[in-house]
PDB file of C-alpha atoms in Angstrom:
ATOM      1  CA  MET A   5      16.201 -31.127   4.035  1.00  0.00           C
ATOM      2  CA  LYS A   6      14.913 -30.290   0.559  1.00  0.00           C
ATOM      3  CA  LEU A   7      11.401 -28.837   0.290  1.00  0.00           C
ATOM      4  CA  THR A   8       9.087 -29.367  -2.668  1.00  0.00           C
ATOM      5  CA  ASP A   9       6.639 -26.606  -3.566  1.00  0.00           C
ATOM      6  CA  ILE A  10       3.094 -27.989  -3.772  1.00  0.00           C
ATOM      7  CA  GLY A  11       1.396 -24.689  -4.564  1.00  0.00           C
ATOM      8  CA  TYR A  12      -0.197 -21.733  -2.780  1.00  0.00           C
ATOM      9  CA  GLY A  13       2.854 -21.196  -0.594  1.00  0.00           C
ATOM     10  CA  ASN A  14       2.846 -24.762   0.762  1.00  0.00           C
ATOM     11  CA  SER A  15       5.880 -27.052   0.792  1.00  0.00           C
ATOM     12  CA  ILE A  16       6.615 -30.607   1.892  1.00  0.00           C
ATOM     13  CA  ASN A  17       9.833 -32.448   2.695  1.00  0.00           C
ATOM     14  CA  ALA A  18      10.953 -34.051  -0.583  1.00  0.00           C
ATOM     15  CA  GLY A  19      12.917 -36.752   1.232  1.00  0.00           C
ATOM     16  CA  ARG A  20       9.788 -38.170   2.810  1.00  0.00           C
ATOM     17  CA  ILE A  21       7.713 -38.511  -0.377  1.00  0.00           C
ATOM     18  CA  ILE A  22       7.086 -42.118  -1.395  1.00  0.00           C
ATOM     19  CA  ALA A  23       4.966 -41.352  -4.464  1.00  0.00           C
ATOM     20  CA  ALA A  24       3.245 -38.535  -6.322  1.00  0.00           C
ATOM     21  CA  VAL A  25       0.152 -39.807  -8.148  1.00  0.00           C
ATOM     22  CA  SER A  26      -2.760 -38.392 -10.103  1.00  0.00           C
ATOM     23  CA  ALA A  27      -5.940 -37.876  -8.109  1.00  0.00           C
ATOM     24  CA  ASP A  28      -8.226 -39.234 -10.844  1.00  0.00           C
ATOM     25  CA  ALA A  29      -7.926 -42.991 -10.248  1.00  0.00           C
ATOM     26  CA  ALA A  30     -10.476 -44.817  -8.095  1.00  0.00           C
ATOM     27  CA  PRO A  31      -7.843 -46.529  -5.869  1.00  0.00           C
ATOM     28  CA  VAL A  32      -6.336 -43.124  -5.062  1.00  0.00           C
ATOM     29  CA  LYS A  33      -9.768 -41.774  -4.125  1.00  0.00           C
ATOM     30  CA  ARG A  34     -10.219 -44.739  -1.759  1.00  0.00           C
ATOM     31  CA  MET A  35      -6.811 -43.976  -0.200  1.00  0.00           C
ATOM     32  CA  ILE A  36      -7.900 -40.365   0.335  1.00  0.00           C
ATOM     33  CA  THR A  37     -11.128 -41.485   2.031  1.00  0.00           C
ATOM     34  CA  ALA A  38      -9.242 -43.905   4.302  1.00  0.00           C
ATOM     35  CA  ALA A  39      -6.668 -41.225   5.237  1.00  0.00           C
ATOM     36  CA  ARG A  40      -9.472 -38.759   6.047  1.00  0.00           C
ATOM     37  CA  GLU A  41     -11.086 -41.312   8.392  1.00  0.00           C
ATOM     38  CA  LYS A  42      -7.736 -41.910  10.156  1.00  0.00           C
ATOM     39  CA  ASN A  43      -6.961 -38.153  10.392  1.00  0.00           C
ATOM     40  CA  LEU A  44      -3.893 -38.599   8.165  1.00  0.00           C
ATOM     41  CA  LEU A  45      -5.077 -36.330   5.333  1.00  0.00           C
ATOM     42  CA  VAL A  46      -3.461 -32.944   4.683  1.00  0.00           C
ATOM     43  CA  ASP A  47      -5.459 -30.868   2.197  1.00  0.00           C
ATOM     44  CA  ALA A  48      -3.142 -28.240   0.724  1.00  0.00           C
ATOM     45  CA  SER A  49      -5.301 -27.657  -2.361  1.00  0.00           C
ATOM     46  CA  CYS A  50      -6.819 -24.459  -0.914  1.00  0.00           C
ATOM     47  CA  GLY A  51     -10.298 -25.358  -2.173  1.00  0.00           C
ATOM     48  CA  LYS A  52      -9.154 -25.963  -5.762  1.00  0.00           C
ATOM     49  CA  LYS A  53      -9.430 -29.229  -7.704  1.00  0.00           C
ATOM     50  CA  THR A  54      -6.848 -31.753  -6.518  1.00  0.00           C
ATOM     51  CA  LYS A  55      -4.398 -32.689  -9.283  1.00  0.00           C
ATOM     52  CA  THR A  56      -1.603 -34.447  -7.389  1.00  0.00           C
ATOM     53  CA  VAL A  57      -1.695 -36.707  -4.335  1.00  0.00           C
ATOM     54  CA  TYR A  58       1.545 -37.149  -2.395  1.00  0.00           C
ATOM     55  CA  ILE A  59       1.981 -40.310  -0.349  1.00  0.00           C
ATOM     56  CA  MET A  60       4.377 -39.733   2.537  1.00  0.00           C
ATOM     57  CA  ASP A  61       6.485 -42.261   4.445  1.00  0.00           C
ATOM     58  CA  SER A  62       4.614 -41.374   7.659  1.00  0.00           C
ATOM     59  CA  GLY A  63       1.332 -42.606   6.181  1.00  0.00           C
ATOM     60  CA  HIS A  64       0.032 -39.104   5.561  1.00  0.00           C
ATOM     61  CA  ILE A  65      -1.659 -38.248   2.277  1.00  0.00           C
ATOM     62  CA  VAL A  66      -1.131 -34.685   0.998  1.00  0.00           C
ATOM     63  CA  LEU A  67      -3.481 -33.195  -1.588  1.00  0.00           C
ATOM     64  CA  SER A  68      -2.194 -30.532  -3.977  1.00  0.00           C
ATOM     65  CA  ALA A  69      -3.862 -28.448  -6.694  1.00  0.00           C
ATOM     66  CA  LYS A  70      -0.524 -28.070  -8.457  1.00  0.00           C
ATOM     67  CA  GLY A  71       0.193 -30.572 -11.222  1.00  0.00           C
ATOM     68  CA  GLU A  72       3.362 -32.625 -10.841  1.00  0.00           C
ATOM     69  CA  LYS A  73       6.105 -31.966 -13.387  1.00  0.00           C
ATOM     70  CA  HIS A  74       8.057 -35.093 -14.313  1.00  0.00           C
ATOM     71  CA  GLU A  75      11.663 -34.475 -15.309  1.00  0.00           C
TER      72      GLU A  75
END
């Protein structure tokens, strides 16, 4: 299992990430609202502005204040 650092000492399983997207788009904001209503939202931003939204294969949405680096 490989863990990906998402900031502030938080990590997620890299093998279960479907997508990492910017939090600025309106469709992503609607996904966040829907996940919150279904209790599938994990807010790991520690009160900071969300920069990256991770979509997991379990249906969970993980919010991160750390910007995603594309390599």
